[in-house]
PDB file of C-alpha atoms in Angstrom:
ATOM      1  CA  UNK A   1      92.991 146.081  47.118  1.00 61.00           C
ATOM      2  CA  UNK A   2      95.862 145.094  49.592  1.00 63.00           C
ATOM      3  CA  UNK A   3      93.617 146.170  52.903  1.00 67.00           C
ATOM      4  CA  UNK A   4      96.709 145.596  55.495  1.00 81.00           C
ATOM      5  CA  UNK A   5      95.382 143.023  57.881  1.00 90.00           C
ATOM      6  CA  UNK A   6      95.858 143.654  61.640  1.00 94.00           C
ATOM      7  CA  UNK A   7      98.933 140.082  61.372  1.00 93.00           C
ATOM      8  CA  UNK A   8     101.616 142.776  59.713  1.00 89.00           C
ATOM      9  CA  UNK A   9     101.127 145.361  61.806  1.00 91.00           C
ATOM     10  CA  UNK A  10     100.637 143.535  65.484  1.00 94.00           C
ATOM     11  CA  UNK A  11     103.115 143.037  68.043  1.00 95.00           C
ATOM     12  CA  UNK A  12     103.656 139.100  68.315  1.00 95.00           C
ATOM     13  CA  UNK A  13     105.996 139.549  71.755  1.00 95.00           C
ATOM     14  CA  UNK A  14     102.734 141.003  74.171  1.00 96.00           C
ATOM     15  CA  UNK A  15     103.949 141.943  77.719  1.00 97.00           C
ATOM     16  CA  UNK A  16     101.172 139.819  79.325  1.00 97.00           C
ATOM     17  CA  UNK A  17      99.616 138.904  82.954  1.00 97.00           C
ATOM     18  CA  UNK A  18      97.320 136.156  84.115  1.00 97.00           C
ATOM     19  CA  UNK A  19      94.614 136.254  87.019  1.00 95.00           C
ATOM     20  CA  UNK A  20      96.108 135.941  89.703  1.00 96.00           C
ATOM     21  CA  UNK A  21      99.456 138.628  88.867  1.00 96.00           C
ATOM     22  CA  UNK A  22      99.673 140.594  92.367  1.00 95.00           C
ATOM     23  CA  UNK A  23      98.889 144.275  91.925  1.00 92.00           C
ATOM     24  CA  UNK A  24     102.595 145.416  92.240  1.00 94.00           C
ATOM     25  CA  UNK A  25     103.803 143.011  89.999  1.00 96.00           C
ATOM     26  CA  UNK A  26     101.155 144.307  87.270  1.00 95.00           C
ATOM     27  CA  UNK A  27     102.691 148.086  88.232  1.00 94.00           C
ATOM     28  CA  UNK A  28     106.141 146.564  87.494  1.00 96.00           C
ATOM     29  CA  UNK A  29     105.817 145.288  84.052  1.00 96.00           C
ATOM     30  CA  UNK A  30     103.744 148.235  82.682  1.00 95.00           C
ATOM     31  CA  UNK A  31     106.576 150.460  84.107  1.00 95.00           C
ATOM     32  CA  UNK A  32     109.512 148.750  83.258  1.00 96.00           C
ATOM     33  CA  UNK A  33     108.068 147.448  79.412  1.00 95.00           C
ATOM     34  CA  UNK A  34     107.051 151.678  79.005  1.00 94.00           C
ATOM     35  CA  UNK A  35     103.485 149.967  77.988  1.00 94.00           C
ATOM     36  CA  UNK A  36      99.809 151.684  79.314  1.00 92.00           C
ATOM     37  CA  UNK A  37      97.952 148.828  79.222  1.00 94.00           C
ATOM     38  CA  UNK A  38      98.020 144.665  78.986  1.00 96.00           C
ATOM     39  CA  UNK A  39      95.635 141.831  78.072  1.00 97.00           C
ATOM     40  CA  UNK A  40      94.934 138.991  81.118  1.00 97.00           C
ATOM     41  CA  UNK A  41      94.944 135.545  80.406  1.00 97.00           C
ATOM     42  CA  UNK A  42      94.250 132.308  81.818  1.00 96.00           C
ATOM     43  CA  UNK A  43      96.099 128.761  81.853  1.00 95.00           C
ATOM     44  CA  UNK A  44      95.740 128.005  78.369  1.00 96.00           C
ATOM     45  CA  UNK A  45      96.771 131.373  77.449  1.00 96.00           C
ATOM     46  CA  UNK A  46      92.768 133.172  76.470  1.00 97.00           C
ATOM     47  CA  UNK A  47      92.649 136.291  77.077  1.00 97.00           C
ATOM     48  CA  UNK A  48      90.046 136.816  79.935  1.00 97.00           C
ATOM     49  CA  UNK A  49      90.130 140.712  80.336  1.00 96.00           C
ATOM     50  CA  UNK A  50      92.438 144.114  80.144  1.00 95.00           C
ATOM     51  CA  UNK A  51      93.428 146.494  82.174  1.00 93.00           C
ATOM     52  CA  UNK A  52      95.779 149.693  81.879  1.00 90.00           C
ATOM     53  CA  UNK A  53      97.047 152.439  84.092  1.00 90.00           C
ATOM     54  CA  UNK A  54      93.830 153.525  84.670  1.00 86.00           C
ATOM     55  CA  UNK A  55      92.564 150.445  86.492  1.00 86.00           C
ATOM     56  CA  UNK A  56      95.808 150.700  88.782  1.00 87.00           C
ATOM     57  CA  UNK A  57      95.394 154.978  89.166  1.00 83.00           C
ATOM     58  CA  UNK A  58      91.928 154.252  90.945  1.00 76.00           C
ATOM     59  CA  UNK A  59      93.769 152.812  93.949  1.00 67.00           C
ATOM     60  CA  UNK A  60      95.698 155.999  94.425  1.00 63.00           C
ATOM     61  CA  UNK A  61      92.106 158.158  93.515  1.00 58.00           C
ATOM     62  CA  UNK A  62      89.909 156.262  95.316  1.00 56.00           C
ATOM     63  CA  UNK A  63      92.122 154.829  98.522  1.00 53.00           C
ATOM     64  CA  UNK A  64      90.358 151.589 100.024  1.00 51.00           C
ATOM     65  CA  UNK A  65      88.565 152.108 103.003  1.00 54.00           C
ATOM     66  CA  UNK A  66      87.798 149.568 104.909  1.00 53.00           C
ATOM     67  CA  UNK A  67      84.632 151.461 106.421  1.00 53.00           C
ATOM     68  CA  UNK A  68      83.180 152.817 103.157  1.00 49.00           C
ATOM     69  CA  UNK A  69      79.952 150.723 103.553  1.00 53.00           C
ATOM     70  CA  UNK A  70      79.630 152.288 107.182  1.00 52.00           C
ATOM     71  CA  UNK A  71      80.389 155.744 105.958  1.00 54.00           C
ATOM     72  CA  UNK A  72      77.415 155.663 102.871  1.00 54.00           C
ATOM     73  CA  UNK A  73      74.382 157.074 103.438  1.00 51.00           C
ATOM     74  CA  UNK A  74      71.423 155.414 104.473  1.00 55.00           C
ATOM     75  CA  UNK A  75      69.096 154.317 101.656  1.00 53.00           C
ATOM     76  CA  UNK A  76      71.750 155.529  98.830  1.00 51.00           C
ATOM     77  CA  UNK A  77      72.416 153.006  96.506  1.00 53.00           C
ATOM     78  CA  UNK A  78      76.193 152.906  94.501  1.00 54.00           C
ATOM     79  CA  UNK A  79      75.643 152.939  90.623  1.00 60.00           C
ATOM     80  CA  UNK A  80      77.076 149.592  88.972  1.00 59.00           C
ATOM     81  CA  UNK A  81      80.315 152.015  87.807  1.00 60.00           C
ATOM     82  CA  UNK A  82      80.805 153.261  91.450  1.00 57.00           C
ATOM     83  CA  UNK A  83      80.891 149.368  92.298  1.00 59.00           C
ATOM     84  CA  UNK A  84      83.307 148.809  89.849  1.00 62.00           C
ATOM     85  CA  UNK A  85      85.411 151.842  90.585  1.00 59.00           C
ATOM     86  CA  UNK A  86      85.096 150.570  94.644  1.00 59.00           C
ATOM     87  CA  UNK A  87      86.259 147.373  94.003  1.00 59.00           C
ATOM     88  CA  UNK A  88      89.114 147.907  91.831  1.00 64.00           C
ATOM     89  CA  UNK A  89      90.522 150.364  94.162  1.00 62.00           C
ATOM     90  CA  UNK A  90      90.453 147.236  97.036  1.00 71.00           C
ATOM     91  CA  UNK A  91      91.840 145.059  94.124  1.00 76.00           C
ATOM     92  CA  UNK A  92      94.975 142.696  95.197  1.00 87.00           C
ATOM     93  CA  UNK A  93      95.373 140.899  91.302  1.00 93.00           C
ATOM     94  CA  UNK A  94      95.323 141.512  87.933  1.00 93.00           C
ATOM     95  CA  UNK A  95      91.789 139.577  87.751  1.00 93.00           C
ATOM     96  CA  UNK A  96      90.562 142.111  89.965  1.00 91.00           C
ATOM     97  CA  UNK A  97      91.719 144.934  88.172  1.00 90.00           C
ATOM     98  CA  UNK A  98      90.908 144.012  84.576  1.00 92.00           C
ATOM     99  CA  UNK A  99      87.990 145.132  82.471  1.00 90.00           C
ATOM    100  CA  UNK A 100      86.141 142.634  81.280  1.00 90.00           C
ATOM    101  CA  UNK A 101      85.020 140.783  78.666  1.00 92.00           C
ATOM    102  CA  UNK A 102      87.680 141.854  76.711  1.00 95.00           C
ATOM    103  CA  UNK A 103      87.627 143.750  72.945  1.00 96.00           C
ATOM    104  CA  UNK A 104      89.691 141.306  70.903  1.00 97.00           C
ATOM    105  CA  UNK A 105      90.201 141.101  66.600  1.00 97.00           C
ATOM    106  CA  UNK A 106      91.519 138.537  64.535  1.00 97.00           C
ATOM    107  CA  UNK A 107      94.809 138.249  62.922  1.00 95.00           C
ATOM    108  CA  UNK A 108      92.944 138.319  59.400  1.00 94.00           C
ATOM    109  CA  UNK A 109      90.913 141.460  60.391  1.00 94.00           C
ATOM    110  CA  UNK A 110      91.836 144.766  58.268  1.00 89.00           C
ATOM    111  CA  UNK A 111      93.123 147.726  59.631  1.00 89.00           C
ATOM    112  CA  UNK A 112      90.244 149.726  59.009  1.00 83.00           C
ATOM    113  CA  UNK A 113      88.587 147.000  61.106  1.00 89.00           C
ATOM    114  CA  UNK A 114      90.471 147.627  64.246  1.00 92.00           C
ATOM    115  CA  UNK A 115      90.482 151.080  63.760  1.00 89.00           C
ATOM    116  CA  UNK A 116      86.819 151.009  63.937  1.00 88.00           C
ATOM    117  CA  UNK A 117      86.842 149.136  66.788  1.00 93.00           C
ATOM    118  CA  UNK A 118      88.873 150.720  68.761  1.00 93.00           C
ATOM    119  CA  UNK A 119      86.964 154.452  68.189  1.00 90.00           C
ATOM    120  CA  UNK A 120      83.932 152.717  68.900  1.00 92.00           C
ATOM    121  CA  UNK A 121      84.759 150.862  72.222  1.00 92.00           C
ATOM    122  CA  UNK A 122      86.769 153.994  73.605  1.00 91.00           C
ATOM    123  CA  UNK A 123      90.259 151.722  73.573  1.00 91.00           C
ATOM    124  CA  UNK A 124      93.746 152.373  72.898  1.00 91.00           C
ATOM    125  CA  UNK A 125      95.239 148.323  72.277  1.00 94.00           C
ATOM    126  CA  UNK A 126      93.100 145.691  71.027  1.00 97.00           C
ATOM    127  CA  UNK A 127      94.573 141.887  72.180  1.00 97.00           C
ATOM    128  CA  UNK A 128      94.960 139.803  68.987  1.00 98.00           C
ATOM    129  CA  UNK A 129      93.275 136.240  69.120  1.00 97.00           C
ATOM    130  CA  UNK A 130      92.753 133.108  67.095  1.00 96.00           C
ATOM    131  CA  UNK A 131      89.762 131.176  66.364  1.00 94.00           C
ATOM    132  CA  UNK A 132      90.206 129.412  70.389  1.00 93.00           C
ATOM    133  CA  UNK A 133      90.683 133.100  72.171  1.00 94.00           C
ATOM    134  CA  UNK A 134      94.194 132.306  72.766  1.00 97.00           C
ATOM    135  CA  UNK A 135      96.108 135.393  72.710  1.00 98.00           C
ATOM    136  CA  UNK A 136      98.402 136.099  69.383  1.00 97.00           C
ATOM    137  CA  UNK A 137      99.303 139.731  69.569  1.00 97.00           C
ATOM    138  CA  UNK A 138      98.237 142.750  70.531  1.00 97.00           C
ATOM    139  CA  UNK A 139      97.551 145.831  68.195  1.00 96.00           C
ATOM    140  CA  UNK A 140      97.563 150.112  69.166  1.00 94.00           C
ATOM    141  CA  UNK A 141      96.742 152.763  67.586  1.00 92.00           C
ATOM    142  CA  UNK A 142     100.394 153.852  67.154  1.00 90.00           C
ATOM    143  CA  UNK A 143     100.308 150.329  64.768  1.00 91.00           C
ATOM    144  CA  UNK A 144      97.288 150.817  62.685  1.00 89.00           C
ATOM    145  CA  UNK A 145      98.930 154.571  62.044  1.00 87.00           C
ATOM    146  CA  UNK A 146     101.786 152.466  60.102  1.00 84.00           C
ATOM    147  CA  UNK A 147      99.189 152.472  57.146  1.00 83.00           C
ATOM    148  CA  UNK A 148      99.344 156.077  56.326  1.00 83.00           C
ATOM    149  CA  UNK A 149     103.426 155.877  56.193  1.00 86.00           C
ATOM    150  CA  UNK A 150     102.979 154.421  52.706  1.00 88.00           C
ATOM    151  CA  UNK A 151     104.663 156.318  49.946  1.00 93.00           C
ATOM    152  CA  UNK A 152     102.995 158.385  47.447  1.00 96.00           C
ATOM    153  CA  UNK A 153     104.261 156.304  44.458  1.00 96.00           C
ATOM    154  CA  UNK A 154     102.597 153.053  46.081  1.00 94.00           C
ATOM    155  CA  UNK A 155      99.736 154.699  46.869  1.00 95.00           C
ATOM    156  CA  UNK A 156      99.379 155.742  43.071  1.00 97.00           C
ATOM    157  CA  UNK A 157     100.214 152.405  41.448  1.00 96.00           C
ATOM    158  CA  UNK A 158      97.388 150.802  43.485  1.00 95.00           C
ATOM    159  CA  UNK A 159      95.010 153.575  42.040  1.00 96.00           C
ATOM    160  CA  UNK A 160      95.971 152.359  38.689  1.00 96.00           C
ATOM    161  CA  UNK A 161      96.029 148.890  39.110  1.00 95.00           C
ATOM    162  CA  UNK A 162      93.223 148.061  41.443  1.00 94.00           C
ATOM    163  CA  UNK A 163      90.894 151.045  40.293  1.00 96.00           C
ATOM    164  CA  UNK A 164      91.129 152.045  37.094  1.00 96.00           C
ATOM    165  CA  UNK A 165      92.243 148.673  35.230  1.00 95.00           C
ATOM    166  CA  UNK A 166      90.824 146.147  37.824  1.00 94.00           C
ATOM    167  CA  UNK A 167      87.700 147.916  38.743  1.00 95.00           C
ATOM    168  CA  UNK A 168      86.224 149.772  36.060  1.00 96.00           C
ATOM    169  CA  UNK A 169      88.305 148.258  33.127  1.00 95.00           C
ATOM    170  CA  UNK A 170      90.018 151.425  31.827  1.00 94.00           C
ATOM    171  CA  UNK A 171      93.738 152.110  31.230  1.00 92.00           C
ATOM    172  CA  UNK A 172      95.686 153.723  33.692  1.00 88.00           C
ATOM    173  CA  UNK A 173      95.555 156.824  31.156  1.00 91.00           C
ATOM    174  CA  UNK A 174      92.054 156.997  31.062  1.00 92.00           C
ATOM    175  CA  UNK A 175      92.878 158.890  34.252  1.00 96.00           C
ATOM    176  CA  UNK A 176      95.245 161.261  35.891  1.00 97.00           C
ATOM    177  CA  UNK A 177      96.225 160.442  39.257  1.00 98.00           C
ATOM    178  CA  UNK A 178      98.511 162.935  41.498  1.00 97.00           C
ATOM    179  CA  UNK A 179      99.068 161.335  45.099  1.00 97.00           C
ATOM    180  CA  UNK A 180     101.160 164.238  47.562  1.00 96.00           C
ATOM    181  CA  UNK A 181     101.357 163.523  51.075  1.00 93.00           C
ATOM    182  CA  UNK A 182      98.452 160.762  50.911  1.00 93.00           C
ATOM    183  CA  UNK A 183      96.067 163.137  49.350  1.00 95.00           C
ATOM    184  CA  UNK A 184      94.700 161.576  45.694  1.00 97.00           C
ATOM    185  CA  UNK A 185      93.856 163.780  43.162  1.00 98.00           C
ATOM    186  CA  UNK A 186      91.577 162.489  40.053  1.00 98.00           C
ATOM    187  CA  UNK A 187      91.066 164.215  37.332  1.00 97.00           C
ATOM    188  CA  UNK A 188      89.756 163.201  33.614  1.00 96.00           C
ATOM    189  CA  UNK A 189      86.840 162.237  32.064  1.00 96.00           C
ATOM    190  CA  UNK A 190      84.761 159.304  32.002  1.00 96.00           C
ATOM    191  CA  UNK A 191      81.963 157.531  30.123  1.00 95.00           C
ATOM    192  CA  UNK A 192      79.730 157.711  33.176  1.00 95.00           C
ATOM    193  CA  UNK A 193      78.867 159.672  36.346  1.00 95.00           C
ATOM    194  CA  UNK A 194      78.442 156.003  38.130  1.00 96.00           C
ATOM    195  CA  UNK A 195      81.901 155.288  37.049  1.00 96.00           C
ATOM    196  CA  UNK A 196      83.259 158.515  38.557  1.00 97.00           C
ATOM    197  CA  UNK A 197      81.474 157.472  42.011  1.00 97.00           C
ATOM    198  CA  UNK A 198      83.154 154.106  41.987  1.00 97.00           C
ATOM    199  CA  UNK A 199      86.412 155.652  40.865  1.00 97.00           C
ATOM    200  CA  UNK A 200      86.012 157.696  44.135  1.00 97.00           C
ATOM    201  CA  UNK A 201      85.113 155.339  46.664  1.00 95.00           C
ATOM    202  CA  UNK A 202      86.823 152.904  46.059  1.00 95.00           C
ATOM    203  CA  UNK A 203      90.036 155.090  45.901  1.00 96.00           C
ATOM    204  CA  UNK A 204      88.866 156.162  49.775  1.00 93.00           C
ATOM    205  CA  UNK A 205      89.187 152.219  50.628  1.00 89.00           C
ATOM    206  CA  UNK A 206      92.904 152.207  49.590  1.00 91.00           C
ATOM    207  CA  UNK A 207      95.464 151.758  52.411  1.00 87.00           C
ATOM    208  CA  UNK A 208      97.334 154.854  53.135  1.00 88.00           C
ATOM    209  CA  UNK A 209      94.798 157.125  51.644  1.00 91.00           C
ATOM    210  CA  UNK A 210      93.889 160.446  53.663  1.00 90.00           C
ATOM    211  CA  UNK A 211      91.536 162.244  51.182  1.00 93.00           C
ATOM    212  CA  UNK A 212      90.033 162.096  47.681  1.00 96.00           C
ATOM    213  CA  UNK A 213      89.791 165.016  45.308  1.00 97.00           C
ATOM    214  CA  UNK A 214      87.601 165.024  42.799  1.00 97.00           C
ATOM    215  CA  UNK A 215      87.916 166.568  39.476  1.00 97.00           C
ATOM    216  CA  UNK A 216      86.167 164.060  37.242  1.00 97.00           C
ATOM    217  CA  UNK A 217      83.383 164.688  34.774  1.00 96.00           C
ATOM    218  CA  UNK A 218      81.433 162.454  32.961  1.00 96.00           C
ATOM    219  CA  UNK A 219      79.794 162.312  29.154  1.00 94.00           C
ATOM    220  CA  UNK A 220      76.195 160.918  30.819  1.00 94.00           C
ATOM    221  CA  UNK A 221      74.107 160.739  33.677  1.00 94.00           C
ATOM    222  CA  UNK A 222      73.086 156.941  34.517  1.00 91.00           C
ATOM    223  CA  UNK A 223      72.260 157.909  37.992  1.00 86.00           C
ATOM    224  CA  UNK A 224      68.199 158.606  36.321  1.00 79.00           C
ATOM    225  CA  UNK A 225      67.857 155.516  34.322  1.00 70.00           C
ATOM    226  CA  UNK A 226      65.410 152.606  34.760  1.00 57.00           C
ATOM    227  CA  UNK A 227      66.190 148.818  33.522  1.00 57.00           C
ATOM    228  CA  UNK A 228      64.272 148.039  30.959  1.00 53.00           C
ATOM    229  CA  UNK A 229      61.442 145.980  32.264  1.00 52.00           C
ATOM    230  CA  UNK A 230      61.855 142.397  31.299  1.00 50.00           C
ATOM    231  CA  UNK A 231      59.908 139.225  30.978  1.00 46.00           C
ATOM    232  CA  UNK A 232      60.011 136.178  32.198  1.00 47.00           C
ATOM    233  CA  UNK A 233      63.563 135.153  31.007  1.00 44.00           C
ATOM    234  CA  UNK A 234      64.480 137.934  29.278  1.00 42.00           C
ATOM    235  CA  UNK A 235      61.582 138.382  26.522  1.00 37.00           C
ATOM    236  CA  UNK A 236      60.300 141.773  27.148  1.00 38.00           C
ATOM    237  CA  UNK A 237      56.636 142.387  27.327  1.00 40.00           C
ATOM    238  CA  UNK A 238      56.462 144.251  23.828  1.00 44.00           C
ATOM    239  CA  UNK A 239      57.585 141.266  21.955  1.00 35.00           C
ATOM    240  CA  UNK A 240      54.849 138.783  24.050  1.00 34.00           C
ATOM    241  CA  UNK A 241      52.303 141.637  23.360  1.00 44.00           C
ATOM    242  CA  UNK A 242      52.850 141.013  19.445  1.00 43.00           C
ATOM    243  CA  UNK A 243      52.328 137.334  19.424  1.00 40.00           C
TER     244      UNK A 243
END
């Protein structure tokens, strides 16, 4: 199956900053590029951290105050996020303000990769790296949507191709396949119930698809049989039992 890799669907041109990018100027390119967010990097271009409009908001949330140390009660220590939160609202540079390390993926990564990623780690843009760190790209969820603009036809011939005839060896009649608005339908018959399973997961894995119905049946039940038990190469213990 095609499994659209994060390279066609990145941004190659990434808005970007380095370390030592003073605060305003960070404010100024995620303003004037219309972008929430942007990787840091450093001399030879690796990306060292990100930050977004949230990192820049805490300044206007949490003022600096020179005296905050004073004004803290006695004996109550700040939780590690509270430090964080402190400093970057006293940050002067985009090294400051970054979070860091970074959440990167590969070029060569699928879509359903990053996707994963990004739910997991909480992110909206994922920087794009090669095998040295050096930034490539960069990657948002508005990107890795692209996937489900495929068209229903396309969607369909890969079901035939790469399921049906690839995958479980059957002509593309063996089964009827009805794609509308992403949604695959299957219907038909097969030889067996493990063949409808694979028929249906590995339909989910196809780029572009948003559900599976499933109206297969199947002449028998593998999903209860045992391997015959088997010798040592082969020669089953009847026929050793007879000699």
């Amino acid at each position: 199956m095609r499994h659209d890799k994060v390279g066609s669907v990145m941004t190659t041109e990434v808005v970007r900053a380095e370390y030592g990018t003073p605060f305003k100027e960070v404010a100024r390119l995620l303003a004037e590029h219309r972008i929430s967010g942007l990787p840091v990097v450093d001399e030879d271009d690796k990306v060292i951290g990100v930050l977004s409009e949230t990192d820049l908001m805490l300044r206007q949330v949490q003022p600096p105050d020179p005296y905050w140390k004073r004004r803290r009660l006695p004996g109550v220590a700040l939780t590690k996020s509270a430090r964080r939160r402190a400093a970057k609202a006293r940050a002067r540079t985009a090294g400051q303000l970054m979070t860091e390390p970074p959440v990167t993926v590969r070029a060569e990564d699928t879509v359903a990769e990053a996707a994963r990623t990004m739910t997991e780690q909480g992110v909206e843009r994922l920087p794009v790296v090669d095998e040295e760190d050096r930034l490539v790209g960069i990657v948002t969820r508005r990107d890795l949507l692209q996937v489900f603009l495929r068209p229903d036809p396309e969607i369909r011939d890969e079901v035939l191709e790469e399921v049906l005839e690839r995958t479980l060896w059957l002509t593309s009649r063996s089964v009827d396949v009805s794609v509308v608005e992403g949604v695959v339908t299957l219907a038909g018959r097969l030889e067996r119930k493990s063949d409808t399973e694979i028929a249906v997961s590995t339909t989910r894995r196809i780029d572009g698809v948003v559900a599976v119905v499933d109206q297969l049946t199947y002449r028998l039940d593998d999903s209860r049989q045992q391997p015959a038990r088997q010798g040592p190469h082969g020669v089953t213990e009847d026929w050793l039992r007879s000699l």
